[in-house]
CSV table of C-alpha atoms in Angstrom, one decimal:
chain,number,residue,atom,x,y,z
E,306,MET,CA,-64.6,166.2,74.4
E,307,LYS,CA,-63.9,162.6,73.0
E,308,LYS,CA,-61.3,160.8,75.1
E,309,GLU,CA,-58.1,160.0,73.1
E,310,LYS,CA,-57.0,156.5,72.7
E,311,ASN,CA,-53.7,157.1,74.4
E,312,LEU,CA,-55.5,158.6,77.6
E,313,PHE,CA,-57.1,156.4,80.4
E,314,SER,CA,-60.2,157.5,82.5
E,315,ILE,CA,-60.2,157.6,86.1
E,316,GLY,CA,-62.4,154.5,86.2
E,317,GLU,CA,-59.8,152.7,84.1
E,318,ILE,CA,-57.0,153.7,86.1
E,319,ALA,CA,-58.8,152.7,89.6
E,320,LYS,CA,-59.5,149.5,88.1
E,321,ALA,CA,-56.1,148.7,86.8
E,322,LEU,CA,-54.6,149.6,90.2
E,323,GLY,CA,-57.2,147.8,92.3
E,324,VAL,CA,-58.1,151.0,94.0
E,325,THR,CA,-61.3,153.2,94.2
E,326,ARG,CA,-61.8,156.4,92.5
E,327,ARG,CA,-61.9,158.3,96.0
E,328,ILE,CA,-58.2,157.1,96.6
E,329,ILE,CA,-57.1,158.7,93.3
E,330,LEU,CA,-59.0,161.8,94.1
E,331,ASN,CA,-57.4,161.9,97.5
E,332,TYR,CA,-54.0,161.8,95.8
E,333,GLU,CA,-55.2,164.7,93.7
E,334,GLN,CA,-56.0,166.7,96.7
E,335,ARG,CA,-52.7,165.9,98.7
E,336,GLY,CA,-51.0,167.3,95.5
E,337,LEU,CA,-49.6,163.9,94.4
E,338,ILE,CA,-51.0,163.8,91.1
E,339,GLN,CA,-53.0,165.9,88.7
E,340,PRO,CA,-55.2,164.5,85.7
E,341,ASP,CA,-53.5,165.3,82.4
E,342,ILE,CA,-57.1,166.3,81.3
E,343,LYS,CA,-60.0,167.5,83.1
E,344,GLU,CA,-63.2,168.4,81.2
E,345,GLY,CA,-66.9,168.9,81.5
E,346,THR,CA,-69.1,170.2,84.0
E,347,THR,CA,-68.6,166.9,86.0
E,348,GLY,CA,-64.7,167.2,85.8
E,349,ASN,CA,-64.1,164.1,83.9
E,350,ARG,CA,-60.5,163.1,84.5
E,351,TYR,CA,-58.0,161.5,81.8
E,352,TYR,CA,-54.5,160.2,82.5
E,353,THR,CA,-51.5,159.5,80.3
E,354,ILE,CA,-49.5,156.2,80.8
E,355,ASP,CA,-46.8,158.2,82.5
E,356,SER,CA,-49.4,159.4,85.2
E,357,PHE,CA,-50.5,155.8,85.6
E,358,THR,CA,-46.9,154.9,86.2
E,359,LYS,CA,-46.7,157.4,88.9
E,360,LEU,CA,-49.8,156.4,90.6
E,361,ARG,CA,-48.6,152.8,90.5
E,362,SER,CA,-45.3,154.1,92.1
E,363,ILE,CA,-47.4,156.0,94.8
E,364,ARG,CA,-49.3,152.8,95.6
E,365,ILE,CA,-46.1,150.8,95.8
E,366,PHE,CA,-44.3,153.2,98.3
E,367,GLN,CA,-47.5,153.6,100.4
E,368,ASN,CA,-47.9,149.7,100.7
E,369,LEU,CA,-44.2,149.7,101.7
E,370,GLY,CA,-45.1,152.0,104.7
E,371,LEU,CA,-44.2,155.3,103.4
E,372,SER,CA,-46.8,158.4,104.2
E,373,LEU,CA,-48.3,160.4,101.6
E,374,ASP,CA,-46.3,163.3,102.9
E,375,GLU,CA,-43.2,161.2,102.5
E,376,ILE,CA,-44.1,160.3,98.9
E,377,ARG,CA,-44.9,163.8,97.9
E,378,ALA,CA,-41.6,165.0,99.2
E,379,TYR,CA,-39.7,162.1,97.1
E,380,PHE,CA,-41.6,163.2,93.9
E,381,ASN,CA,-40.9,166.9,94.6
E,382,ASP,CA,-37.2,166.4,95.3
E,383,SER,CA,-37.7,168.2,98.6
E,384,SER,CA,-36.5,165.4,100.9
E,385,ASP,CA,-33.3,163.7,101.5
E,386,ILE,CA,-34.0,160.3,100.0
E,387,LEU,CA,-31.3,158.5,102.2
E,388,PRO,CA,-33.8,158.0,105.1
E,389,LEU,CA,-36.2,156.7,102.8
E,390,ILE,CA,-33.8,154.1,101.6
E,391,ARG,CA,-33.0,153.4,105.2
E,392,ARG,CA,-36.7,152.8,106.2
E,393,LEU,CA,-37.2,150.3,103.1
E,394,GLU,CA,-34.0,148.3,104.0
E,395,LYS,CA,-35.3,148.1,107.5
E,396,LEU,CA,-38.7,146.8,106.3
E,397,ARG,CA,-36.7,144.3,104.0
E,398,ASP,CA,-34.7,143.1,107.1
E,399,GLU,CA,-38.1,142.7,109.0
E,400,LEU,CA,-39.8,140.8,106.1
E,401,ASN,CA,-36.7,138.6,105.8
E,402,LEU,CA,-36.8,137.6,109.4
E,403,ASN,CA,-40.5,136.6,109.2
E,404,ILE,CA,-40.2,134.7,106.0
E,405,GLU,CA,-37.4,132.8,107.4
E,406,LYS,CA,-39.7,131.9,110.4
E,407,LEU,CA,-42.6,130.9,108.2
E,408,TYR,CA,-40.4,128.8,106.1
E,409,GLU,CA,-39.1,127.0,109.3
E,410,ARG,CA,-42.8,126.6,110.4
E,411,VAL,CA,-43.7,124.5,107.3
E,412,GLN,CA,-40.6,122.2,107.5
E,413,THR,CA,-41.6,118.7,107.9
E,414,GLY,CA,-38.5,116.8,107.0
E,415,GLU,CA,-35.4,116.1,109.1
E,416,ALA,CA,-33.7,119.3,110.0
E,417,GLN,CA,-30.6,120.2,108.0
E,418,ILE,CA,-27.3,121.5,109.1
E,419,LYS,CA,-26.5,124.9,107.4
E,420,THR,CA,-23.6,127.3,107.4
E,421,ILE,CA,-24.6,130.9,108.1
E,422,ARG,CA,-23.1,134.0,109.2
E,423,LEU,CA,-24.0,135.5,112.5
E,424,GLU,CA,-24.1,139.4,111.8
E,425,ARG,CA,-22.6,142.0,113.9
E,426,GLN,CA,-25.2,143.6,116.0
E,427,ARG,CA,-25.8,145.8,119.1
E,428,ILE,CA,-27.1,143.9,122.0
E,429,TYR,CA,-27.7,144.3,125.7
E,430,ARG,CA,-26.3,141.3,127.5
E,431,ARG,CA,-26.6,140.2,131.0
E,432,SER,CA,-24.9,137.0,132.3
E,433,TYR,CA,-26.0,134.6,135.1
E,434,HIS,CA,-25.6,131.1,136.4
E,435,SER,CA,-28.7,129.2,135.5
E,436,GLU,CA,-29.3,125.6,135.8
E,437,THR,CA,-33.2,125.1,135.0
E,438,ILE,CA,-35.6,126.2,132.0
E,439,ALA,CA,-37.6,128.1,134.5
E,440,GLU,CA,-34.6,130.3,135.7
E,441,ARG,CA,-33.6,130.9,132.1
E,442,THR,CA,-37.0,131.9,131.2
E,443,VAL,CA,-37.3,134.5,133.9
E,444,ALA,CA,-33.8,135.7,133.2
E,445,LEU,CA,-34.4,136.3,129.6
E,446,ARG,CA,-37.7,138.0,130.0
E,447,ASN,CA,-36.3,140.2,132.6
E,448,THR,CA,-33.3,141.0,130.6
E,449,ALA,CA,-35.6,141.9,127.6
E,450,LEU,CA,-37.7,144.2,129.9
E,451,GLU,CA,-34.6,145.9,131.1
E,452,ALA,CA,-33.2,146.4,127.6
E,453,MET,CA,-36.5,147.6,126.2
E,454,HIS,CA,-37.3,150.1,129.0
E,455,ALA,CA,-33.7,151.6,128.7
E,456,TYR,CA,-33.2,151.4,125.0
E,457,GLY,CA,-36.0,150.0,123.0
E,458,THR,CA,-35.5,147.2,120.6
E,459,ASP,CA,-34.3,146.7,117.0
E,460,THR,CA,-36.9,145.2,114.9
E,461,THR,CA,-34.7,144.2,112.1
E,462,ARG,CA,-33.0,141.6,114.4
E,463,ARG,CA,-34.2,138.6,116.2
E,464,MET,CA,-35.3,140.1,119.6
E,465,TYR,CA,-33.3,137.8,121.9
E,466,PHE,CA,-30.9,135.0,122.2
E,467,THR,CA,-28.8,133.1,124.6
E,468,GLU,CA,-25.2,132.1,124.7
E,469,TYR,CA,-23.3,129.6,126.8
E,470,PRO,CA,-19.8,127.7,126.7
E,471,VAL,CA,-20.0,124.3,125.4
E,472,THR,CA,-18.2,123.0,128.4
E,473,ALA,CA,-20.3,125.1,130.9
E,474,LYS,CA,-23.9,125.2,129.9
E,475,ALA,CA,-25.3,126.8,133.2
E,476,GLU,CA,-23.1,129.9,132.6
E,477,VAL,CA,-25.5,131.7,130.4
E,478,SER,CA,-25.5,135.2,128.8
E,479,PHE,CA,-29.0,136.6,127.9
E,480,CYS,CA,-28.9,139.0,125.0
E,481,VAL,CA,-31.5,141.4,123.6
E,482,ALA,CA,-31.2,143.2,120.2
E,483,ILE,CA,-31.2,147.1,120.7
E,484,PRO,CA,-30.9,149.9,118.4
E,485,PRO,CA,-27.3,150.4,117.0
E,486,GLU,CA,-26.9,153.9,118.5
E,487,SER,CA,-27.6,152.7,122.0
E,488,GLU,CA,-24.8,153.3,124.6
E,489,GLY,CA,-24.6,152.3,128.2
E,490,GLU,CA,-23.9,149.7,130.7
E,491,PHE,CA,-24.2,146.2,129.5
E,492,VAL,CA,-24.4,147.3,126.0
E,493,GLU,CA,-21.8,146.0,123.6
E,494,TRP,CA,-21.4,145.0,119.7
E,495,THR,CA,-21.5,141.1,118.8
E,496,GLU,CA,-18.7,140.1,116.3
E,497,SER,CA,-19.7,138.9,112.7
E,498,MET,CA,-18.7,135.3,112.5
E,499,PRO,CA,-19.5,132.1,110.6
E,500,ALA,CA,-21.5,129.4,112.3
E,501,LEU,CA,-23.0,126.1,111.8
E,502,CYS,CA,-26.8,126.0,112.7
E,503,ILE,CA,-29.8,123.9,112.8
E,504,TYR,CA,-33.3,124.9,113.4
E,505,HIS,CA,-34.9,122.8,116.4
E,506,HIS,CA,-38.6,122.3,116.9
E,507,GLY,CA,-38.9,120.7,120.3
E,508,ALA,CA,-38.3,120.7,123.9
E,509,TYR,CA,-35.6,123.0,125.2
E,510,GLU,CA,-33.9,119.8,127.0
E,511,GLU,CA,-33.4,118.3,123.4
E,512,MET,CA,-31.2,121.1,122.1
E,513,TYR,CA,-28.1,119.7,124.0
E,514,ASP,CA,-28.5,116.8,121.7
E,515,VAL,CA,-28.6,119.1,118.8
E,516,VAL,CA,-25.4,120.8,120.0
E,517,GLN,CA,-23.6,117.4,120.2
E,518,LYS,CA,-24.8,116.8,116.3
E,519,LEU,CA,-23.4,120.2,115.6
E,520,LEU,CA,-19.9,119.6,117.1
E,521,GLU,CA,-19.8,116.0,115.5
E,522,TYR,CA,-20.5,117.7,112.1
E,523,ALA,CA,-17.8,120.2,112.9
E,524,LYS,CA,-15.2,117.5,113.6
E,525,GLU,CA,-16.2,115.4,110.7
E,526,ASN,CA,-15.7,118.3,108.2
E,527,GLY,CA,-12.5,119.7,109.7
E,528,LEU,CA,-14.2,122.9,111.3
E,529,GLU,CA,-13.1,124.5,114.3
E,530,PRO,CA,-15.8,125.7,116.9
E,531,ARG,CA,-15.1,128.6,119.0
E,532,GLY,CA,-16.4,126.8,122.1
E,533,MET,CA,-19.8,128.3,122.6
E,534,VAL,CA,-23.4,128.0,121.5
E,535,ARG,CA,-26.0,130.5,120.6
E,536,ASN,CA,-29.9,129.8,120.7
E,537,THR,CA,-31.8,132.3,119.0
E,538,TYR,CA,-35.7,131.9,119.9
E,539,LEU,CA,-37.8,132.7,116.7
E,540,GLU,CA,-41.2,132.9,118.4
E,541,GLY,CA,-40.4,133.3,122.1
E,542,PRO,CA,-38.4,132.0,125.2
E,543,PRO,CA,-38.1,128.4,126.2
E,544,GLN,CA,-41.3,127.2,127.9
E,545,HIS,CA,-42.5,124.0,129.4
E,546,LYS,CA,-45.9,124.5,127.9
E,547,ASP,CA,-46.3,123.4,124.2
E,548,PRO,CA,-42.6,123.0,123.6
E,549,HIS,CA,-43.2,122.1,119.9
E,550,LYS,CA,-44.8,125.3,119.2
E,551,PHE,CA,-41.4,127.2,119.5
E,552,ILE,CA,-38.7,127.3,116.8
E,553,THR,CA,-35.1,127.6,118.0
E,554,GLN,CA,-31.9,128.4,115.8
E,555,VAL,CA,-29.2,126.6,117.5
E,556,ALA,CA,-25.8,127.9,116.3
E,557,LEU,CA,-22.3,126.7,116.7
E,558,PRO,CA,-19.9,129.7,115.9
E,559,LEU,CA,-16.7,128.8,114.1
E,560,LYS,CA,-13.2,130.2,114.1
C-alpha cells in the first residue's frame, strides 16, 4: 500500500524526534503508542500528525524524569495527575537552583546587591558558640549528617546555611534543609522575609566586610535590618583550601 501524504513512516518520526526506531518500537510494546497503519509482511508502520505529537510529549515527559509506566497512566487517565505536577515542580525548583549557581559562577564583574525574598522552609537547626572557620566547618558538617540520617534532605532548597546576629557573630545557628513533612527535635519552619543579598566569591573571613556593605546599603536606602545574617553555601561549607572556589549568598534579612 502506498503511504499517504498525511502519514509519516517510523523512520521519519524517529529522525524528527532524534531517537532510534527501537525506542519507538519499545513505546509500542509498553502500550504507549500504536501505529495508525501497519501493513505488509515486514509490518511497515505509519503515523498521523496526532501520533507524532503524542510521541513528542512522551519524549518530553521522559526527559523530565517520568517513568514510562507513569506516562502511560497519564495518557490513560488512570493516575492522579497531581503527584506528577508536584514532581515536575520539584524538578523545576532544582533546575532553578542550579541555574542560579551557574550564573553566579560566570560572574566576572563587581558583585551587585540585590533584593530577594527568603522563602519559608523546613529546617533542622543546631546552635553553637563558634569562633573559627574550622569549628564552623565541623559543626555544619555534623549538623548536616544528623539531619540527613534523621530526616533526609529537601533537594529543592539549598542544602545548608548558617545564621548569626550582626552583633554576636560567634553565636551561630547551623541549618539544614529537610523535607517539609519532617517532625522532631531541632526541626522548625523558617519565616518568609525580604532580604538584601550579595554573592560572595572569596575567603570566609571577607564575608564580614560584605555584611558591612549590606548594612551601609540598608542605612542609605532607609531599610531596617532584622539584626541577623544568613550565609547560604551554594557549593559547600567554608574551607581554608581554595576559598575562591566556593560561592556564598550573604543575606541581610529586613523587617
